[in-house]
Coordinates of C-alpha atoms in Angstrom, one line a residue:
M1360 CA 0.4 -23.7 4.0
S1361 CA 3.0 -21.3 5.2
S1362 CA 6.7 -21.6 4.2
S1363 CA 9.8 -21.3 6.5
I1364 CA 10.8 -18.0 8.1
R1365 CA 13.9 -16.3 6.8
Y1366 CA 15.9 -13.3 7.9
A1367 CA 17.1 -10.3 6.0
Q1368 CA 19.9 -8.1 7.3
S1369 CA 19.1 -4.4 7.5
G1370 CA 22.0 -2.6 9.1
D1371 CA 22.6 -4.4 12.4
V1372 CA 19.0 -5.6 12.7
S1373 CA 17.6 -9.0 11.4
I1374 CA 14.2 -8.6 9.8
A1375 CA 12.0 -11.7 9.7
Y1376 CA 10.2 -12.4 6.4
Q1377 CA 8.2 -15.2 4.8
V1378 CA 7.3 -15.9 1.1
T1379 CA 4.2 -17.8 0.1
G1380 CA 2.2 -18.1 -3.1
E1381 CA 3.3 -18.5 -6.6
G1382 CA 1.7 -15.7 -8.5
P1383 CA 3.3 -14.0 -11.6
F1384 CA 4.3 -10.9 -9.6
D1385 CA 5.5 -10.0 -6.1
L1386 CA 3.4 -8.3 -3.5
V1387 CA 4.9 -7.0 -0.2
L1388 CA 2.4 -6.8 2.6
V1389 CA 3.3 -4.1 5.1
P1390 CA 1.2 -4.6 8.2
G1391 CA -0.2 -2.0 10.6
F1392 CA 1.4 -1.8 14.0
V1393 CA 2.4 -5.4 15.0
S1394 CA 2.4 -8.7 13.3
H1395 CA 3.7 -12.2 13.8
L1396 CA 4.6 -14.2 10.7
E1397 CA 3.8 -17.6 12.2
Y1398 CA 0.9 -16.8 14.6
D1399 CA -1.0 -14.8 12.0
W1400 CA -1.8 -18.1 10.3
E1401 CA -3.6 -19.3 13.4
E1402 CA -6.7 -17.0 12.9
P1403 CA -8.9 -18.6 10.2
R1404 CA -9.9 -15.4 8.5
H1405 CA -6.4 -14.0 8.6
A1406 CA -5.1 -17.2 7.1
A1407 CA -7.7 -17.1 4.3
F1408 CA -6.8 -13.5 3.6
L1409 CA -3.1 -14.4 3.2
E1410 CA -4.0 -17.5 1.1
R1411 CA -6.1 -15.3 -1.2
L1412 CA -3.3 -12.8 -1.7
G1413 CA -1.0 -15.7 -2.5
S1414 CA -3.4 -17.0 -5.1
F1415 CA -2.6 -14.2 -7.5
A1416 CA 0.8 -13.0 -6.3
R1417 CA 4.0 -14.1 -4.8
L1418 CA 3.3 -12.8 -1.3
I1419 CA 6.2 -11.4 0.8
R1420 CA 5.5 -10.5 4.4
L1421 CA 7.7 -9.1 7.1
D1422 CA 7.6 -8.4 10.8
K1423 CA 8.7 -4.8 11.3
R1424 CA 11.8 -4.3 13.5
G1425 CA 11.0 -4.5 17.1
T1426 CA 7.9 -6.7 16.5
G1427 CA 7.1 -10.3 15.8
L1428 CA 10.0 -12.5 14.9
S1429 CA 12.3 -9.6 13.9
D1430 CA 15.0 -8.3 16.2
R1431 CA 13.9 -6.3 19.2
H1432 CA 15.6 -2.9 19.4
G1433 CA 15.4 0.1 21.6
G1434 CA 14.0 3.5 20.7
I1435 CA 11.8 4.7 17.9
A1436 CA 12.4 3.7 14.2
D1437 CA 11.6 6.4 11.7
L1438 CA 9.9 5.8 8.3
E1439 CA 13.2 5.9 6.4
T1440 CA 14.7 3.1 8.5
R1441 CA 11.6 1.0 8.1
M1442 CA 11.6 1.7 4.4
D1443 CA 15.2 0.4 4.3
D1444 CA 14.0 -2.8 6.1
V1445 CA 11.5 -3.4 3.3
R1446 CA 14.2 -2.9 0.7
A1447 CA 16.4 -5.4 2.5
V1448 CA 13.6 -8.0 2.6
M1449 CA 13.0 -7.5 -1.1
D1450 CA 16.7 -8.0 -1.8
A1451 CA 16.8 -11.1 0.3
A1452 CA 13.7 -12.5 -1.3
G1453 CA 15.1 -11.9 -4.8
S1454 CA 12.4 -9.4 -5.7
E1455 CA 13.4 -6.6 -8.1
S1456 CA 10.0 -5.0 -8.0
A1457 CA 6.8 -5.6 -6.2
V1458 CA 3.4 -4.3 -5.4
L1459 CA 3.4 -2.5 -2.0
F1460 CA 0.2 -3.2 0.0
G1461 CA 0.2 -1.2 3.2
Y1462 CA -2.7 -1.0 5.7
F1463 CA -3.2 1.2 8.7
E1464 CA 0.2 2.2 10.1
G1465 CA 1.9 0.4 7.2
G1466 CA 0.4 2.8 4.7
P1467 CA 2.7 5.9 5.2
M1468 CA 5.8 3.7 4.9
S1469 CA 4.5 2.2 1.7
V1470 CA 3.8 5.7 0.3
L1471 CA 7.4 6.8 1.1
F1472 CA 8.8 3.6 -0.5
A1473 CA 6.8 4.0 -3.7
A1474 CA 7.8 7.6 -4.1
T1475 CA 11.5 6.9 -3.4
Y1476 CA 11.8 3.7 -5.4
P1477 CA 9.4 3.9 -8.3
E1478 CA 11.6 1.5 -10.3
R1479 CA 11.1 -1.1 -7.6
T1480 CA 7.4 -0.5 -7.1
R1481 CA 5.0 -2.2 -9.5
A1482 CA 1.9 -0.6 -7.9
L1483 CA 0.7 0.8 -4.6
V1484 CA -2.3 -0.5 -2.7
L1485 CA -3.4 1.3 0.5
F1486 CA -6.2 0.3 2.8
G1487 CA -7.5 1.8 6.0
T1488 CA -4.6 4.2 6.3
Y1489 CA -3.6 7.9 6.5
A1490 CA -1.0 10.4 5.3
R1491 CA -0.7 12.1 8.6
F1492 CA -1.3 10.6 12.1
W1493 CA -5.0 9.8 12.1
R1494 CA -5.5 11.5 15.5
A1495 CA -3.3 14.5 14.9
E1496 CA -6.1 16.9 15.5
L1497 CA -6.5 15.7 19.1
E1498 CA -4.7 17.5 21.9
D1499 CA -1.3 16.1 22.9
D1500 CA -2.5 15.2 26.4
R1501 CA -5.5 13.3 25.1
N1502 CA -3.3 11.4 22.6
Q1503 CA -0.9 10.6 25.4
A1504 CA -3.8 9.4 27.6
E1505 CA -5.1 7.1 24.9
L1506 CA -1.6 5.8 24.2
E1507 CA -1.2 4.8 27.9
D1508 CA -4.6 3.2 27.9
V1509 CA -3.6 1.0 24.9
V1510 CA -0.3 0.1 26.6
S1511 CA -2.0 -0.7 29.9
R1512 CA -4.4 -3.1 28.1
W1513 CA -1.8 -4.6 25.8
G1514 CA -2.3 -8.4 25.5
D1515 CA -5.6 -8.6 27.4
R1516 CA -7.7 -9.0 24.1
S1517 CA -9.7 -5.8 24.6
T1518 CA -7.9 -3.4 22.2
V1519 CA -9.2 -5.3 19.2
T1520 CA -12.5 -3.5 19.7
I1521 CA -10.8 -0.3 18.6
F1522 CA -10.6 -1.7 15.1
A1523 CA -13.4 -4.4 15.2
P1524 CA -16.2 -3.5 17.7
D1525 CA -18.1 -6.7 16.9
A1526 CA -15.1 -9.0 17.3
D1527 CA -16.1 -12.5 18.2
A1528 CA -14.5 -14.7 20.9
V1529 CA -12.2 -16.4 18.4
L1530 CA -10.8 -13.1 17.2
R1531 CA -10.5 -11.7 20.7
T1532 CA -8.5 -14.7 22.0
W1533 CA -6.2 -14.7 19.0
W1534 CA -5.7 -11.0 19.1
G1535 CA -4.6 -11.0 22.8
A1536 CA -2.1 -13.8 22.2
R1537 CA -0.9 -12.1 19.0
E1538 CA -0.2 -8.8 20.9
R1539 CA 1.8 -10.7 23.5
L1540 CA 3.8 -12.6 20.9
A1541 CA 4.3 -9.7 18.5
G1542 CA 5.5 -6.9 20.8
S1543 CA 6.0 -5.8 24.3
P1544 CA 4.1 -2.8 25.8
G1545 CA 7.2 -0.8 25.3
A1546 CA 7.4 -1.7 21.7
I1547 CA 3.8 -0.6 21.1
R1548 CA 4.5 2.6 22.9
N1549 CA 7.4 3.3 20.6
L1550 CA 5.4 2.3 17.5
I1551 CA 2.5 4.7 18.4
A1552 CA 4.9 7.5 19.3
S1553 CA 6.6 7.1 15.9
S1554 CA 3.1 7.3 14.3
W1555 CA 2.6 10.7 15.9
M1556 CA 5.6 12.0 13.8
T1557 CA 4.2 10.5 10.6
D1558 CA 3.3 13.0 7.9
V1559 CA 3.8 12.0 4.2
T1560 CA 1.4 14.6 2.9
D1561 CA 4.0 16.3 0.8
V1562 CA 5.2 13.0 -0.6
L1563 CA 1.8 12.0 -2.1
P1564 CA 2.1 14.1 -5.3
A1565 CA 5.5 12.5 -6.1
I1566 CA 4.0 9.0 -6.5
Q1567 CA 4.4 7.8 -10.1
V1568 CA 3.0 4.3 -9.9
P1569 CA -0.6 3.0 -10.3
T1570 CA -2.3 3.5 -6.9
L1571 CA -5.4 2.0 -5.4
V1572 CA -6.8 3.5 -2.2
L1573 CA -9.5 1.5 -0.4
Y1574 CA -11.5 2.4 2.6
R1575 CA -14.6 1.5 4.5
R1576 CA -17.2 4.1 5.2
A1577 CA -18.1 2.4 8.4
D1578 CA -14.5 2.1 9.6
P1579 CA -14.6 2.5 13.4
A1580 CA -11.1 4.1 13.7
L1581 CA -10.5 6.0 10.5
A1582 CA -12.6 8.7 8.9
P1583 CA -13.3 8.4 5.1
E1584 CA -11.8 11.8 4.6
L1585 CA -8.3 10.4 5.3
A1586 CA -8.6 8.0 2.3
R1587 CA -10.2 10.7 0.1
F1588 CA -7.3 13.1 0.8
I1589 CA -4.7 10.5 -0.3
A1590 CA -6.6 9.7 -3.5
D1591 CA -6.9 13.4 -4.3
E1592 CA -3.2 14.0 -3.8
V1593 CA -1.8 11.0 -5.6
P1594 CA -1.8 11.5 -9.4
G1595 CA -4.3 9.2 -11.1
A1596 CA -5.1 7.3 -7.9
S1597 CA -8.3 5.2 -7.8
L1598 CA -10.5 5.5 -4.7
V1599 CA -12.8 2.6 -3.8
D1600 CA -15.3 2.2 -0.9
V1601 CA -15.5 -1.4 0.1
P1602 CA -18.2 -2.9 2.4
G1603 CA -17.4 -3.8 6.0
A1604 CA -17.3 -2.2 9.5
S1605 CA -13.7 -3.0 10.5
T1606 CA -10.2 -1.5 10.1
L1607 CA -8.8 -5.0 9.8
P1608 CA -8.5 -6.0 6.2
W1609 CA -8.9 -9.7 6.8
L1610 CA -12.4 -9.3 8.2
D1611 CA -15.1 -9.2 5.4
S1612 CA -12.2 -9.4 3.1
G1613 CA -13.9 -10.8 0.0
P1614 CA -14.9 -7.5 -1.7
L1615 CA -11.6 -5.9 -0.7
L1616 CA -9.6 -8.7 -2.2
D1617 CA -11.7 -8.7 -5.4
R1618 CA -11.0 -5.1 -6.1
I1619 CA -7.3 -5.5 -5.3
E1620 CA -7.0 -8.6 -7.6
E1621 CA -8.8 -6.8 -10.5
F1622 CA -6.7 -3.7 -10.1
L1623 CA -3.4 -5.7 -10.1
T1624 CA -4.2 -8.3 -12.7
G1625 CA -6.5 -6.3 -15.0
A1626 CA -9.2 -8.9 -14.9
P1627 CA -12.1 -9.5 -12.5
P1628 CA -11.5 -12.5 -10.2
M1629 CA -12.8 -15.8 -11.3
G1630 CA -15.9 -16.8 -9.4
R1631 CA -14.9 -18.6 -6.2
S1632 CA -17.2 -21.2 -4.8
D1633 CA -17.4 -21.5 -1.0
R1634 CA -18.9 -24.9 -1.5
V1635 CA -16.8 -28.0 -0.8
L1636 CA -17.5 -31.7 -0.2
A1637 CA -16.9 -32.7 3.4
T1638 CA -17.8 -35.4 5.9
I1639 CA -19.5 -34.0 9.0
L1640 CA -19.1 -35.6 12.4
F1641 CA -21.3 -34.9 15.4
T1642 CA -20.5 -36.4 18.9
D1643 CA -22.6 -36.4 22.0
L1644 CA -22.1 -37.9 25.5
V1645 CA -24.9 -40.1 26.7
G1646 CA -26.3 -39.7 30.2
S1647 CA -24.2 -36.6 31.1
T1648 CA -26.9 -35.1 33.3
E1649 CA -27.2 -38.2 35.4
A1650 CA -23.4 -38.4 35.6
V1651 CA -23.1 -34.9 37.0
R1652 CA -25.6 -35.7 39.7
R1653 CA -23.8 -38.9 40.5
L1654 CA -20.2 -37.6 40.5
G1655 CA -20.6 -34.0 41.5
D1656 CA -19.6 -30.9 39.6
E1657 CA -15.9 -31.0 40.4
T1658 CA -15.3 -34.6 39.4
W1659 CA -17.5 -34.3 36.3
A1660 CA -15.6 -31.2 35.2
R1661 CA -12.3 -33.1 35.4
L1662 CA -13.8 -36.1 33.5
L1663 CA -15.3 -33.8 30.9
E1664 CA -11.8 -32.2 30.4
S1665 CA -10.4 -35.6 29.9
H1666 CA -13.1 -36.4 27.3
H1667 CA -12.4 -33.2 25.4
A1668 CA -8.7 -34.0 25.3
T1669 CA -9.4 -37.5 24.1
V1670 CA -11.6 -36.4 21.3
R1671 CA -9.2 -33.7 20.2
R1672 CA -6.3 -36.2 20.2
E1673 CA -8.2 -38.5 17.8
L1674 CA -9.3 -35.6 15.6
D1675 CA -5.7 -34.6 15.3
R1676 CA -4.6 -38.1 14.6
F1677 CA -7.1 -38.6 11.8
E1678 CA -6.7 -35.0 10.4
G1679 CA -10.2 -33.8 11.4
E1680 CA -10.9 -30.2 11.9
E1681 CA -12.7 -29.2 15.1
I1682 CA -15.4 -26.7 14.2
D1683 CA -17.3 -26.3 17.5
T1684 CA -17.6 -27.6 21.0
A1685 CA -20.9 -27.2 22.7
G1686 CA -21.2 -28.6 26.2
D1687 CA -20.2 -32.3 25.9
G1688 CA -20.5 -32.6 22.1
F1689 CA -18.2 -31.9 19.1
L1690 CA -18.8 -30.8 15.5
A1691 CA -15.9 -31.7 13.2
T1692 CA -15.2 -32.0 9.5
F1693 CA -13.0 -34.3 7.4
D1694 CA -12.0 -34.2 3.8
G1695 CA -12.1 -38.0 3.6
P1696 CA -15.1 -40.1 4.7
A1697 CA -13.0 -43.2 5.6
R1698 CA -10.8 -41.3 7.9
A1699 CA -13.8 -39.7 9.4
I1700 CA -15.4 -43.1 10.2
R1701 CA -12.2 -44.5 11.6
C1702 CA -11.8 -41.4 13.7
A1703 CA -15.3 -41.8 15.1
L1704 CA -14.7 -45.5 15.9
A1705 CA -11.4 -44.5 17.7
I1706 CA -13.2 -41.8 19.7
E1707 CA -15.9 -44.3 20.8
R1708 CA -13.2 -46.8 22.0
A1709 CA -11.1 -44.1 23.7
V1710 CA -14.1 -42.5 25.5
Q1711 CA -15.3 -45.9 26.6
Q1712 CA -12.0 -46.3 28.5
L1713 CA -12.9 -43.2 30.5
G1714 CA -16.1 -44.9 31.7
L1715 CA -18.2 -42.7 29.4
E1716 CA -20.7 -43.6 26.7
I1717 CA -20.9 -41.6 23.5
R1718 CA -22.9 -41.6 20.3
L1719 CA -21.7 -40.4 16.9
G1720 CA -23.2 -39.5 13.6
L1721 CA -21.7 -38.8 10.2
H1722 CA -22.8 -37.7 6.7
T1723 CA -20.9 -36.7 3.6
G1724 CA -22.2 -33.9 1.4
E1725 CA -21.6 -30.5 -0.1
V1726 CA -21.4 -27.6 2.4
E1727 CA -20.9 -23.9 2.2
R1728 CA -17.6 -23.0 3.9
P1729 CA -17.0 -19.2 3.8
A1730 CA -13.5 -18.2 4.8
G1731 CA -13.1 -18.3 8.5
G1732 CA -16.7 -19.5 9.1
A1733 CA -18.3 -22.8 10.1
P1734 CA -19.8 -25.1 7.5
R1735 CA -23.4 -24.5 6.5
G1736 CA -25.9 -26.4 4.5
I1737 CA -28.3 -29.4 4.5
A1738 CA -25.4 -31.8 5.0
V1739 CA -24.7 -30.4 8.4
H1740 CA -28.4 -30.9 9.4
V1741 CA -28.4 -34.5 8.1
A1742 CA -25.3 -35.4 10.1
A1743 CA -26.9 -33.8 13.3
R1744 CA -30.2 -35.8 12.8
I1745 CA -28.3 -39.0 12.2
A1746 CA -26.3 -38.5 15.4
A1747 CA -29.6 -37.9 17.3
L1748 CA -30.7 -41.4 16.2
A1749 CA -27.6 -43.1 17.6
G1750 CA -27.7 -45.0 20.9
P1751 CA -24.8 -45.5 23.4
G1752 CA -21.7 -46.6 21.5
D1753 CA -23.2 -46.2 18.1
V1754 CA -21.4 -44.8 15.1
L1755 CA -24.1 -44.2 12.6
V1756 CA -23.5 -43.0 9.0
S1757 CA -25.6 -42.1 6.1
A1758 CA -25.9 -44.3 3.0
T1759 CA -23.9 -41.6 1.1
T1760 CA -21.0 -41.9 3.4
R1761 CA -21.1 -45.7 3.4
D1762 CA -21.1 -45.9 -0.4
L1763 CA -18.1 -43.6 -0.6
V1764 CA -15.9 -45.9 1.4
A1765 CA -16.6 -49.1 -0.4
G1766 CA -13.4 -51.2 -0.4
S1767 CA -12.0 -49.5 2.6
G1768 CA -12.2 -52.5 4.9
L1769 CA -14.9 -50.9 7.1
A1770 CA -18.1 -52.9 7.8
F1771 CA -21.6 -51.7 8.2
D1772 CA -24.9 -52.9 9.6
D1773 CA -28.2 -51.7 8.1
H1774 CA -30.2 -49.9 10.7
G1775 CA -33.1 -49.2 8.4
E1776 CA -34.7 -46.1 6.9
F1777 CA -35.7 -43.1 8.9
E1778 CA -37.6 -39.9 8.5
L1779 CA -35.2 -37.2 9.7
K1780 CA -36.7 -34.2 11.4
G1781 CA -37.0 -31.2 9.1
L1782 CA -35.9 -33.2 6.0
E1783 CA -38.3 -34.3 3.3
E1784 CA -37.0 -37.6 2.1
R1785 CA -36.3 -40.7 4.2
R1786 CA -32.7 -41.7 4.7
R1787 CA -31.1 -45.1 5.2
V1788 CA -28.7 -45.3 8.1
Y1789 CA -25.9 -47.7 8.8
G1790 CA -23.9 -48.6 11.9
A1791 CA -20.2 -48.6 11.2
R1792 CA -17.7 -51.0 12.7
A1793 CA -14.1 -52.1 12.0
G1794 CA -14.0 -54.8 9.4

């Protein structure tokens, strides 16, 4: 969970910052280009990335001036000014010294801070960054053309492919909204223009703190030579190639975070299991094909929209997590089986009020839940097969789920044992109803 947003005063500009995690040392995350302290939690992989950092450090994040929730300002802010913003945030957060973690455009500023304030820098972590503007070798007119291309596409979701060519629909949608929330086209023009002037090459040998430089050989935007140059110039720096094919640190972040945690804590990270116990719910409308023929496409589309809104309202009320929506069905998960069953019963009643019939199936079991990904495992398949057995208005549950809610006041009717397709053992299935 994220904490409240606070503001640090840096000159006449208010810099937004947020503190999460309770680790034994502070870590300041300096983002590349734009960020938005609140909306960054909305993308599952980004949220998992922040939570992991907060699991071994007290995480301090900021929106750079002119971006996110910080004050907007005119003109171009130089590295020294942005370095002062970080110092102001550390002061406001009560941080005497911290690890500086800078990625992409946040890297050079972190380098300058570490060299200028070694007494306030516990260590320096750099990922996917550069000492000198990463396209400095291009002709000025080509750089200008690419700048204007980015500005013209700002907020339309497409620029994410510069950094993640295989970005999925969830990431693209979030990225477009994040751009619009985090900065205007003018702000990004100023930010890129300031990057053109970035060159901390001569500062690198002055860094006196432990430094970890990470890069991805398959990075679509940054050549490996940029990371190698930094590591060669910083005394005693460690250079690590981590797997992945994106400039964005929160994609394929596991190996990256493992190396960072080990570097900062001196111990390899404890094995983290992606397996959790969850109750899986599948829903499916009954007779939708016939309804489309009877009502027509336009009327059916409006009715389906009402159905989706109804299901989502009940999921929210019972703290379920929507995982996927395919056509007229939902896949959702719950961390409590009783709430899952009550939600399913509420969905059935609410959908019935729309003149629709729905069938629902639930099963509780261990699933693999990688950060930012959908649940996987046999439990998901069991829930899907149970839902397929249901008739109109049925809420069917597995014996496992029924047994876990004993004493909850829910009632069940034995529907018998079934051989579920693709599964070896037969399963007993029960119909749930309010007690």
